Short mmCIF file of N, CA and C in Angstrom, two decimals:
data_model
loop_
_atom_site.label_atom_id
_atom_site.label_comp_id
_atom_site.label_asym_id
_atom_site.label_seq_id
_atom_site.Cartn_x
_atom_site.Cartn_y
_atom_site.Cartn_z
N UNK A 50 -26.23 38.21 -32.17
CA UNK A 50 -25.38 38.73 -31.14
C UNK A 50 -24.93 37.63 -30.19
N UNK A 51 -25.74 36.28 -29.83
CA UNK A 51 -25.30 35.59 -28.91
C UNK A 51 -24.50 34.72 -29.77
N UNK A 52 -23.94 34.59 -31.09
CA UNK A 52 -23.66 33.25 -31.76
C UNK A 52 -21.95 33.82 -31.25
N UNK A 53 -21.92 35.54 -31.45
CA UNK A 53 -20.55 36.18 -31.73
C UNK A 53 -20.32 36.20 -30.29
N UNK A 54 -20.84 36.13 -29.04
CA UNK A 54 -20.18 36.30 -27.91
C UNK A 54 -19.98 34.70 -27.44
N UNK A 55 -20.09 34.04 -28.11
CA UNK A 55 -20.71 32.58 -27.78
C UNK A 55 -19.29 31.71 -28.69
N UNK A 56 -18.69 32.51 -29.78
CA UNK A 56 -17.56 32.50 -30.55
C UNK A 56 -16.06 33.39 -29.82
N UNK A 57 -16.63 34.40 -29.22
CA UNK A 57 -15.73 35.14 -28.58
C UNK A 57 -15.02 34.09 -27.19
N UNK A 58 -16.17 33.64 -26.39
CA UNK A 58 -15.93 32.71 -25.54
C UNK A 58 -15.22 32.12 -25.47
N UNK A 59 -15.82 31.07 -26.45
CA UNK A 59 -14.61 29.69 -27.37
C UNK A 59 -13.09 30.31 -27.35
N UNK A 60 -13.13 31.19 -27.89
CA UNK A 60 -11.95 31.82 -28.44
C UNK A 60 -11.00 31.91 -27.16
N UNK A 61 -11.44 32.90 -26.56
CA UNK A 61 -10.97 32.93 -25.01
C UNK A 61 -10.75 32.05 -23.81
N UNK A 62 -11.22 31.16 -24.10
CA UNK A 62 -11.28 29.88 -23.26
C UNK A 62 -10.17 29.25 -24.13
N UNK A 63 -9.70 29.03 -25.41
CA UNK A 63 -9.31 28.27 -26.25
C UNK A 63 -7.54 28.62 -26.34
N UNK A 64 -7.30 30.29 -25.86
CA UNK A 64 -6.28 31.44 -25.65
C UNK A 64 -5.91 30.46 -24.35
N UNK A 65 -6.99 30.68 -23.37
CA UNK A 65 -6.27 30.45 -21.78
C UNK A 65 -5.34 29.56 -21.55
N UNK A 66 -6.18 28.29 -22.37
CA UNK A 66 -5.83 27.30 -22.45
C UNK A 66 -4.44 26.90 -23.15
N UNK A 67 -4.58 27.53 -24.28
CA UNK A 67 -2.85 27.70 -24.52
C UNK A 67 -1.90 27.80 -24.22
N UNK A 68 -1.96 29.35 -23.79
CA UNK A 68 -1.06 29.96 -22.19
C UNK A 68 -0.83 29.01 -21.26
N UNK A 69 -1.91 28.50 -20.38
CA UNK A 69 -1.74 27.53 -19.54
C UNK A 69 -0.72 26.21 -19.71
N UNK A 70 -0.99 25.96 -21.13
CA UNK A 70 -0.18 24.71 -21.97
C UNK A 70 1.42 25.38 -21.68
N UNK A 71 1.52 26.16 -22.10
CA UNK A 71 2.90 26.79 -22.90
C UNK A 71 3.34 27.90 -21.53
N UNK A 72 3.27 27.89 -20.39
CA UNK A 72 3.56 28.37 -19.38
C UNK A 72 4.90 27.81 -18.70
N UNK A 73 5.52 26.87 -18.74
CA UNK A 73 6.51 26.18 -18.49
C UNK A 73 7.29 26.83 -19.18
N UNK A 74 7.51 27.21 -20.35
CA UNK A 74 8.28 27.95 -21.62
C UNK A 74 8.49 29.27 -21.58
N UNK A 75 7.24 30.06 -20.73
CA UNK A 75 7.37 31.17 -20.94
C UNK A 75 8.13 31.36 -19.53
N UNK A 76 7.50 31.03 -18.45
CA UNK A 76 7.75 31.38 -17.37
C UNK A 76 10.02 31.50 -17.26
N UNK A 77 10.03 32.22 -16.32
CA UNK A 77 11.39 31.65 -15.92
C UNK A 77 11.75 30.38 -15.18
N UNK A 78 12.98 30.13 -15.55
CA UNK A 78 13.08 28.48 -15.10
C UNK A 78 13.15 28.12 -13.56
N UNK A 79 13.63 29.28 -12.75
CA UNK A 79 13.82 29.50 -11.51
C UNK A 79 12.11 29.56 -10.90
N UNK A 80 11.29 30.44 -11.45
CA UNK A 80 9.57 30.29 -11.45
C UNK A 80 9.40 29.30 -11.20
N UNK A 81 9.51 28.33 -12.43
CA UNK A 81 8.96 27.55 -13.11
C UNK A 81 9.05 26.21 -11.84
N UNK A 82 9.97 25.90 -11.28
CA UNK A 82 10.83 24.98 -10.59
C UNK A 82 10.35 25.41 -8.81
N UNK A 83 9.41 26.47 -8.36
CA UNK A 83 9.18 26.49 -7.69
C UNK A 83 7.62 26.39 -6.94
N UNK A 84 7.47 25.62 -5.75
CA UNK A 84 6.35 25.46 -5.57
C UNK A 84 5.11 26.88 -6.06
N UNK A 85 3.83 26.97 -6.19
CA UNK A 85 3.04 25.66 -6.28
C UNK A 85 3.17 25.75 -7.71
N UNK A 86 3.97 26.63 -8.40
CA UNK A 86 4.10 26.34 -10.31
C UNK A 86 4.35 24.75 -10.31
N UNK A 87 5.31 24.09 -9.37
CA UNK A 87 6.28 23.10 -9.79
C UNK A 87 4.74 22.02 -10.03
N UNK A 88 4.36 21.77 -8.81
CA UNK A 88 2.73 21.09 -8.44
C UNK A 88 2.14 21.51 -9.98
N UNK A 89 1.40 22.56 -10.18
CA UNK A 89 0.26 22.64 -11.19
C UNK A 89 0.76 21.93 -12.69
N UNK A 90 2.38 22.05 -12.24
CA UNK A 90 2.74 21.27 -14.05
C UNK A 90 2.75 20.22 -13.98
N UNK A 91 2.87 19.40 -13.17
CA UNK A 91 3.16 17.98 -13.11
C UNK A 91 2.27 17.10 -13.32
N UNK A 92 2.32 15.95 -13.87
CA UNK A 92 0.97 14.50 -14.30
C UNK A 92 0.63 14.08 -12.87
N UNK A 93 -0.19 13.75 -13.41
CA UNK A 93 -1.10 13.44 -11.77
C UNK A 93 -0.13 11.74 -11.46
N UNK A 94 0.49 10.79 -12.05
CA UNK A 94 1.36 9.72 -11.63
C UNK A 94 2.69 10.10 -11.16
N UNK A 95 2.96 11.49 -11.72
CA UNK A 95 4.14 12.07 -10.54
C UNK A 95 3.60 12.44 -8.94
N UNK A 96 2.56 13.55 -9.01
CA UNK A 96 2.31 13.64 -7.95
C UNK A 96 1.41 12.67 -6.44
N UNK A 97 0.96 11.45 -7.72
CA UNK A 97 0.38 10.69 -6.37
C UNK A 97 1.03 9.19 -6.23
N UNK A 98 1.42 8.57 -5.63
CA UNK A 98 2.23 7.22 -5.85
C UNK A 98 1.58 6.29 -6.33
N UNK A 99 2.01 5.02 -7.46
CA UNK A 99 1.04 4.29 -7.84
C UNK A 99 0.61 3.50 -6.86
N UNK A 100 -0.89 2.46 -7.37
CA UNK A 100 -1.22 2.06 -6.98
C UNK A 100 -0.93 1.45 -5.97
N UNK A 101 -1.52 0.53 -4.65
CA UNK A 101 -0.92 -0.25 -4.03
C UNK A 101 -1.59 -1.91 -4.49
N UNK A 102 -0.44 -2.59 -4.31
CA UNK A 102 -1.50 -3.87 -5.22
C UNK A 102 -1.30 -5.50 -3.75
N UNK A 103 -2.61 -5.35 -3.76
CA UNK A 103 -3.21 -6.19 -2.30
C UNK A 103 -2.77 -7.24 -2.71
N UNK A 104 -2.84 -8.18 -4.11
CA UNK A 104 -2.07 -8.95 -4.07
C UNK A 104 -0.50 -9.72 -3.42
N UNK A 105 -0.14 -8.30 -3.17
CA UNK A 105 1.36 -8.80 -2.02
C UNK A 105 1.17 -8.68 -0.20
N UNK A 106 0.17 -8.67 -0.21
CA UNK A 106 -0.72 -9.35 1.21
C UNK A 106 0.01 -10.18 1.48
N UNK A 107 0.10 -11.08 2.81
CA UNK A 107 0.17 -11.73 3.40
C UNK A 107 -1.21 -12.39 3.54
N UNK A 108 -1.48 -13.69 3.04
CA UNK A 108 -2.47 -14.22 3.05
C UNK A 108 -3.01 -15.42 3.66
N UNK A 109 -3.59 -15.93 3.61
CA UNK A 109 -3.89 -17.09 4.68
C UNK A 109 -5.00 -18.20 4.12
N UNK A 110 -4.44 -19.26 4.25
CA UNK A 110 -5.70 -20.79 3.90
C UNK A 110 -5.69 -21.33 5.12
N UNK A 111 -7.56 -21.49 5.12
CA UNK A 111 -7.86 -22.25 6.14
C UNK A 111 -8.69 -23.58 5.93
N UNK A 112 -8.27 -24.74 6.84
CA UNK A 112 -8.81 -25.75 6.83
C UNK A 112 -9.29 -26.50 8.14
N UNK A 113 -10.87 -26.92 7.64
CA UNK A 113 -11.31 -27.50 8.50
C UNK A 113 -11.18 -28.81 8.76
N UNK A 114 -11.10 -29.46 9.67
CA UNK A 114 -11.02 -30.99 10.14
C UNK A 114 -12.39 -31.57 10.19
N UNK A 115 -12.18 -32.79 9.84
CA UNK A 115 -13.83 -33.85 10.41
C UNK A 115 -14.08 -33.65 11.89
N UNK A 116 -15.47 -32.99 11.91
CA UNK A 116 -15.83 -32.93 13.14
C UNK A 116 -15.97 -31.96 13.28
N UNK A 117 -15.62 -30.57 12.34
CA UNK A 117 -16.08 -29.33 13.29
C UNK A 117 -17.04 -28.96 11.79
N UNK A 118 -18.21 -28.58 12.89
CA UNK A 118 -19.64 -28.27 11.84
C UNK A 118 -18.82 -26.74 11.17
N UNK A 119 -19.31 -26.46 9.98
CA UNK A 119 -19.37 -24.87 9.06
C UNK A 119 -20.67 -24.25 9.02
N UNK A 120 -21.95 -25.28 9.15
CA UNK A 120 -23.63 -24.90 9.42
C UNK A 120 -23.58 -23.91 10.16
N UNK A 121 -23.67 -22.64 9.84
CA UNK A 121 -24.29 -21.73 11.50
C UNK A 121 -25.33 -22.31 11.99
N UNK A 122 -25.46 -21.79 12.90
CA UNK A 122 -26.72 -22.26 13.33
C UNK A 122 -27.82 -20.49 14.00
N UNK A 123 -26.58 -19.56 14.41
CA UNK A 123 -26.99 -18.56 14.73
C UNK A 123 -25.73 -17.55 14.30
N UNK A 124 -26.02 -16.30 13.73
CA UNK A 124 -25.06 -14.97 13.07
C UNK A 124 -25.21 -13.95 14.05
N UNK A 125 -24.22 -13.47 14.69
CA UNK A 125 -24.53 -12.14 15.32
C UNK A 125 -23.10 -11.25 14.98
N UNK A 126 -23.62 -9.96 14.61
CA UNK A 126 -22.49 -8.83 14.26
C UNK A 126 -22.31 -7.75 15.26
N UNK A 127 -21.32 -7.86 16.17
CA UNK A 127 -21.04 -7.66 17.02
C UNK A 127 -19.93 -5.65 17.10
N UNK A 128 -20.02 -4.98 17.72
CA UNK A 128 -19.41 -3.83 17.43
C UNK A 128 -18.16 -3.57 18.69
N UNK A 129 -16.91 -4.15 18.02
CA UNK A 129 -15.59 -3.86 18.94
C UNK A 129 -14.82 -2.35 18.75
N UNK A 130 -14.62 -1.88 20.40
CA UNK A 130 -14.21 -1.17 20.64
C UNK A 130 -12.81 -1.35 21.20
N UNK A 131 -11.84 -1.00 20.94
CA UNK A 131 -10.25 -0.82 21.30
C UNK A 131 -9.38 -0.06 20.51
N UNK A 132 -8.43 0.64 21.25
CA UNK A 132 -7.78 1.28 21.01
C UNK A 132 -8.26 2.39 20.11
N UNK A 133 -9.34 3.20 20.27
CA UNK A 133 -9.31 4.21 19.72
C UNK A 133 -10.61 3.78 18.56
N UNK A 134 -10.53 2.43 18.09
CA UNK A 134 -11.13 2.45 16.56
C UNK A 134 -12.48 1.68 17.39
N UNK A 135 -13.31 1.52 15.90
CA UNK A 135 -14.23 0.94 16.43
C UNK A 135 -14.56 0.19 15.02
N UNK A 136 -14.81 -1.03 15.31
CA UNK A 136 -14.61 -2.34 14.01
C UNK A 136 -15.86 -3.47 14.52
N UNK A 137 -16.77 -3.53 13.43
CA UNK A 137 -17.50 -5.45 13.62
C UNK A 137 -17.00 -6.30 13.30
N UNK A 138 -17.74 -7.48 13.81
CA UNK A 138 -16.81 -8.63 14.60
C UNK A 138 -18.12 -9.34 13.95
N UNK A 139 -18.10 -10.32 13.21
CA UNK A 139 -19.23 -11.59 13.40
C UNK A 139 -18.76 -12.62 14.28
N UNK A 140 -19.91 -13.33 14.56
CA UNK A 140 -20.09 -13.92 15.94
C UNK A 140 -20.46 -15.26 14.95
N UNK A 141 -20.06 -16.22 14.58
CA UNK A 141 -20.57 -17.28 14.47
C UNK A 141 -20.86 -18.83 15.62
N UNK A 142 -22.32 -19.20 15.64
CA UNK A 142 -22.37 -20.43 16.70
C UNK A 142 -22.86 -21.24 15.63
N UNK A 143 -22.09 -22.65 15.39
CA UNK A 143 -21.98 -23.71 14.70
C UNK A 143 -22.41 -25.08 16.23
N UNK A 144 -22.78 -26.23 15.64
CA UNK A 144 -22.58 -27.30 16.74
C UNK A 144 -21.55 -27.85 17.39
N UNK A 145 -20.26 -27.05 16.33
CA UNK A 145 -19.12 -27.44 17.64
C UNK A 145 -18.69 -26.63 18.02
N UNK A 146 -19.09 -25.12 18.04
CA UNK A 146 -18.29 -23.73 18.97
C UNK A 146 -18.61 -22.42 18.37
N UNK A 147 -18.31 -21.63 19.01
CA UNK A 147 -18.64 -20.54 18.59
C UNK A 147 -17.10 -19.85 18.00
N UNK A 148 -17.16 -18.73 16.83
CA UNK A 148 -16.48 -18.57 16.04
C UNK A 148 -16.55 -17.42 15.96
N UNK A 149 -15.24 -16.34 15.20
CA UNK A 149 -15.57 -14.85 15.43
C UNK A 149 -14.51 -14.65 14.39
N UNK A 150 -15.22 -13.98 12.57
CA UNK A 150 -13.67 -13.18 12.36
C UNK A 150 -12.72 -12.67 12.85
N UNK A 151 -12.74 -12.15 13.99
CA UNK A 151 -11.47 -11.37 14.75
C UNK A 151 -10.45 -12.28 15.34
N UNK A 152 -11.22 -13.65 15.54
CA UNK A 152 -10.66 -14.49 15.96
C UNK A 152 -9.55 -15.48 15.15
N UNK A 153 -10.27 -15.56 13.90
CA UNK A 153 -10.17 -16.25 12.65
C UNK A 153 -8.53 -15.55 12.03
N UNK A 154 -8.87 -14.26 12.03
CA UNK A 154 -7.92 -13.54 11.87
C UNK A 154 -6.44 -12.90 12.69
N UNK A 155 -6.41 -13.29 13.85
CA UNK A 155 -5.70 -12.92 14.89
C UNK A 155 -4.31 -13.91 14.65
N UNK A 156 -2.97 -14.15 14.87
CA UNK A 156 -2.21 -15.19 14.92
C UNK A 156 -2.40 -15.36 16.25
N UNK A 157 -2.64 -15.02 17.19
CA UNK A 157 -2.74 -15.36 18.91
C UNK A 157 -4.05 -16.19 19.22
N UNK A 158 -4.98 -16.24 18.51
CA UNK A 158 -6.07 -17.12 18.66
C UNK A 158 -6.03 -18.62 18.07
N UNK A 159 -6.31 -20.05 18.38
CA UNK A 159 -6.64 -20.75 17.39
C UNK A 159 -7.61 -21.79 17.85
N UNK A 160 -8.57 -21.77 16.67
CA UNK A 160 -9.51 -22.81 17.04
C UNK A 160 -9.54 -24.35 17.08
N UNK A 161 -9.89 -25.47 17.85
CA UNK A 161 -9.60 -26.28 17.70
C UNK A 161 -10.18 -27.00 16.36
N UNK A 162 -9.51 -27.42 15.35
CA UNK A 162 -10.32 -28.46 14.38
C UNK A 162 -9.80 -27.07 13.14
N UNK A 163 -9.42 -26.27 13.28
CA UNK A 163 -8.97 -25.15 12.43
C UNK A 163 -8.41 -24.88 12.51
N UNK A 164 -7.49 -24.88 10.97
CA UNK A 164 -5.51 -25.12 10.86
C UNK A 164 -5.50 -23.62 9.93
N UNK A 165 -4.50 -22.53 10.25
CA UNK A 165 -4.54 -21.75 9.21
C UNK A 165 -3.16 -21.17 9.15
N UNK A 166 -2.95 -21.85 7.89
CA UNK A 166 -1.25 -21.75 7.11
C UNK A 166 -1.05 -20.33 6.64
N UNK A 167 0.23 -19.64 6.09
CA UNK A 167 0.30 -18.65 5.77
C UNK A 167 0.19 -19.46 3.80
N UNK A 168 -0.36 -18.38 2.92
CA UNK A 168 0.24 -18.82 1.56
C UNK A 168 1.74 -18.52 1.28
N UNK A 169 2.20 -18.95 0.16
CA UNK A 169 3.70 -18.39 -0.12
C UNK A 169 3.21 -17.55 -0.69
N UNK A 170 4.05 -16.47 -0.50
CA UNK A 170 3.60 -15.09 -1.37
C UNK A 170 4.81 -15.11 -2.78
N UNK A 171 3.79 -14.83 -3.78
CA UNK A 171 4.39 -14.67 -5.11
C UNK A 171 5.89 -13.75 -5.05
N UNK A 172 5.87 -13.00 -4.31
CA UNK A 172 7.10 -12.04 -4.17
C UNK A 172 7.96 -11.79 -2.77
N UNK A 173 8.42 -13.14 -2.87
CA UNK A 173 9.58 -12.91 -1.30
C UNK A 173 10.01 -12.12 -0.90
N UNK A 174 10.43 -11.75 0.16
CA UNK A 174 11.57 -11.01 1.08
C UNK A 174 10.96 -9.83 1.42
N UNK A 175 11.71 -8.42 1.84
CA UNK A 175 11.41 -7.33 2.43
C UNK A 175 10.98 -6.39 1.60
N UNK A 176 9.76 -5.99 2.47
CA UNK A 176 8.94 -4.81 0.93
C UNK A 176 9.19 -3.60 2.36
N UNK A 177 9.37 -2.72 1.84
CA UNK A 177 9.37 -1.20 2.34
C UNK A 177 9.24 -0.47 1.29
N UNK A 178 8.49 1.25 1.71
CA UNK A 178 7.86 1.92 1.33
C UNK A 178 9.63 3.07 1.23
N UNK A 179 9.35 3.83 0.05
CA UNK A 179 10.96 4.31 -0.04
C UNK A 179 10.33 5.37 -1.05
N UNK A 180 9.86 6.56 -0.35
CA UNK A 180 9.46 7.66 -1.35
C UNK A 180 7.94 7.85 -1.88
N UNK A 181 8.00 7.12 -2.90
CA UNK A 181 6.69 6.90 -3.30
C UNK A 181 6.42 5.44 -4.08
N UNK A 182 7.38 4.49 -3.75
CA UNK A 182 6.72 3.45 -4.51
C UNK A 182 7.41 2.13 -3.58
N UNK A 183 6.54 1.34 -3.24
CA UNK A 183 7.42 0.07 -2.88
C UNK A 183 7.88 -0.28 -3.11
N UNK A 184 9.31 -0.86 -2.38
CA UNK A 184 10.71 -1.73 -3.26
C UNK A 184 10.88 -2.79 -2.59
N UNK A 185 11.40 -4.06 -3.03
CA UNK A 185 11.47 -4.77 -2.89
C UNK A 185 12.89 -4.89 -2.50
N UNK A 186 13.50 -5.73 -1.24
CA UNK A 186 14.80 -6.08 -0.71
C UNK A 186 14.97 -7.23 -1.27
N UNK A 187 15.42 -7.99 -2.08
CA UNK A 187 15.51 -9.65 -2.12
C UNK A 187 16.25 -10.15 -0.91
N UNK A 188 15.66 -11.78 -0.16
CA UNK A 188 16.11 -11.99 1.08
C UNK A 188 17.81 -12.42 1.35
N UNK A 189 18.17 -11.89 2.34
CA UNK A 189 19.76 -12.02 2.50
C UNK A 189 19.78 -12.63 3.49
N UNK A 190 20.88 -14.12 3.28
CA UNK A 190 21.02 -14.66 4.63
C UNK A 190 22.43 -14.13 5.21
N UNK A 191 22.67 -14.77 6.34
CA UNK A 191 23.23 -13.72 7.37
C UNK A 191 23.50 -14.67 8.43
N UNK A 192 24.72 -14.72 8.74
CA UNK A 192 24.55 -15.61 9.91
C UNK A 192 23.87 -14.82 11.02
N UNK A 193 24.02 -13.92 11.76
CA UNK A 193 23.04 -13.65 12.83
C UNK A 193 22.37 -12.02 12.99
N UNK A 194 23.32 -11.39 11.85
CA UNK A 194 22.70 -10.06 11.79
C UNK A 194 22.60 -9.15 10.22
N UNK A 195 21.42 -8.97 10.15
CA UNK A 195 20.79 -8.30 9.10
C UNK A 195 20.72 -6.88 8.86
N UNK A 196 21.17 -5.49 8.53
CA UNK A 196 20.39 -3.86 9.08
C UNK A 196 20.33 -3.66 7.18
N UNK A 197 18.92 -3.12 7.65
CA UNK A 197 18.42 -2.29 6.39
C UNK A 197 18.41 -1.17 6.61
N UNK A 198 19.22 0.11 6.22
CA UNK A 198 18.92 1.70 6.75
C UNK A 198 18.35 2.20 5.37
N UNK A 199 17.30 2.80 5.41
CA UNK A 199 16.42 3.28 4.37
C UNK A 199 17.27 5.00 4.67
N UNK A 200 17.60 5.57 3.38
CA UNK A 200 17.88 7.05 3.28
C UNK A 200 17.36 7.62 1.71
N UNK A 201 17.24 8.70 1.89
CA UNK A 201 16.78 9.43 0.81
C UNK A 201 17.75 9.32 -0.60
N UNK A 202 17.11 8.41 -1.39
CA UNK A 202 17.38 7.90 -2.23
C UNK A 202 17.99 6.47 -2.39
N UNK A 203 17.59 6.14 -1.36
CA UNK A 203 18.19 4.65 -1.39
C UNK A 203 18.38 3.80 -0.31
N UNK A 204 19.24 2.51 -0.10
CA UNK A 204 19.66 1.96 1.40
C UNK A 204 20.78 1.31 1.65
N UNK A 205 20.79 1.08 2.82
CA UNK A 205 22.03 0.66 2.57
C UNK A 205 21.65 -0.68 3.77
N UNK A 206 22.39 -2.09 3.28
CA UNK A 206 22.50 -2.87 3.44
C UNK A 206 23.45 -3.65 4.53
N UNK A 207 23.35 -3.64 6.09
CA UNK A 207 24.94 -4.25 6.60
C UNK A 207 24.75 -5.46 7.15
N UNK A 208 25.78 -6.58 6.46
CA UNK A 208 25.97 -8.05 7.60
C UNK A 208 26.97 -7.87 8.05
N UNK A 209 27.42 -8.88 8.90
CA UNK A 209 28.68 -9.49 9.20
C UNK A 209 30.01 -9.85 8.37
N UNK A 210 29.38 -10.10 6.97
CA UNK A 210 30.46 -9.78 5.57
C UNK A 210 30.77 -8.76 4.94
N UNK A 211 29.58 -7.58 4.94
CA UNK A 211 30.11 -6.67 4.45
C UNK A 211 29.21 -5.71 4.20
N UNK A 212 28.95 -4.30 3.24
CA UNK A 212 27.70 -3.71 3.42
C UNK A 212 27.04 -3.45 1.79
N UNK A 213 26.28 -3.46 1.12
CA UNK A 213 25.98 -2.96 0.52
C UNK A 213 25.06 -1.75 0.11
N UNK A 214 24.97 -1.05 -0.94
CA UNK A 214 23.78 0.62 -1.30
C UNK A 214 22.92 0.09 -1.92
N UNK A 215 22.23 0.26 -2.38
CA UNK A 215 21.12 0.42 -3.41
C UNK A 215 20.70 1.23 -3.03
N UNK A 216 21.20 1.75 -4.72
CA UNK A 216 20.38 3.43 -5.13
C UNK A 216 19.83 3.02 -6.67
N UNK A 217 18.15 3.07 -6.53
CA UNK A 217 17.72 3.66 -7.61
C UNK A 217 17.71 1.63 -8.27
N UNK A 218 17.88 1.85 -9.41
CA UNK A 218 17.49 -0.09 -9.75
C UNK A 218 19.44 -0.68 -9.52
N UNK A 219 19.97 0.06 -9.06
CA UNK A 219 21.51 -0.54 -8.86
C UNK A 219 21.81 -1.07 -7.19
N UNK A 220 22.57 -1.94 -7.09
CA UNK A 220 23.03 -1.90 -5.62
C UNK A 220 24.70 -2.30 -6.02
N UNK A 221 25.58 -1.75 -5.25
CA UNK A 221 26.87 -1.69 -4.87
C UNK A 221 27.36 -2.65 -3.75
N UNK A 222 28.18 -3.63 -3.87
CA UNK A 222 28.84 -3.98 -2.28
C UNK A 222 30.10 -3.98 -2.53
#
């Protein structure tokens, strides 16, 4: 008795699952096309945006000069409060000063004997977020004025010469 309800199961689970498959087909197209049907049919790379890839960071090399120690000598992790958040901070004391990621990291701070360049980033110019996936602007010179207007489905581009669209992998001027 349990092998046949245990077969019945399968069976029924195996039905749902079908239906479920083949629901787009049956349904009406007007249904079909409306929330939350539209959601439950869709691949999960439609509904969530890809990845974001840290590689197009803004990144930074740093170099030390003769004369400023890297030895700690003492570590303290420190707990900053501003604006709302709350973030640690290491505290480094070396023999020539005391030192602080937040510091390290800031462009408004700089230490003496410590130079820190931007890298070139593998992928120039203007990245904005446009829907669900980042696009890339390639850089436009300009004698003194640049406008990027981001709109739904695209942007549009204006200098002093003239304007261009980009919609989609095309741009127009």
């Amino acid at each position: 008795m349990d092998a046949t309800r245990t077969i019945m199961l399968a069976g029924a689970i195996g039905l749902g699952a079908a239906l479920l498959l083949s629901m787009p087909n049956i349904l009406p197209r007007a249904v079909a096309e409306e929330e939350p049907v539209r959601t439950l049919f869709r691949t999960p790379s439609e509904i969530w945006p890809p990845a974001f890839d840290p590689d197009r960071l803004m990144r930074w090399d740093y170099y030390v000069q003769p004369g400023v120690s890297v030895e700690p000598i003492k570590e303290t992790v420190v707990r900053k409060i501003g604006y709302g958040r709350s973030t640690f901070v290491n505290v480094i004391e070396t023999a020539s000063g005391v030192y602080s990621t937040d510091g390290l990291a800031s462009p408004h701070i700089q230490y003496p004997g410590i130079i820190k360049e931007p890298k070139p980033s593998p992928h120039p110019g203007l990245w904005y977020w446009s829907g669900r996936k980042w696009v890339a602007s390639a850089p436009v010179g300009a004698n003194s004025f640049v406008s990027i207007i981001p709109f739904e489905g695209g942007s549009l581009l204006t200098t002093e010469d003239g304007n261009c669209v980009a919609i989609k992998n095309s741009v127009y001027c």
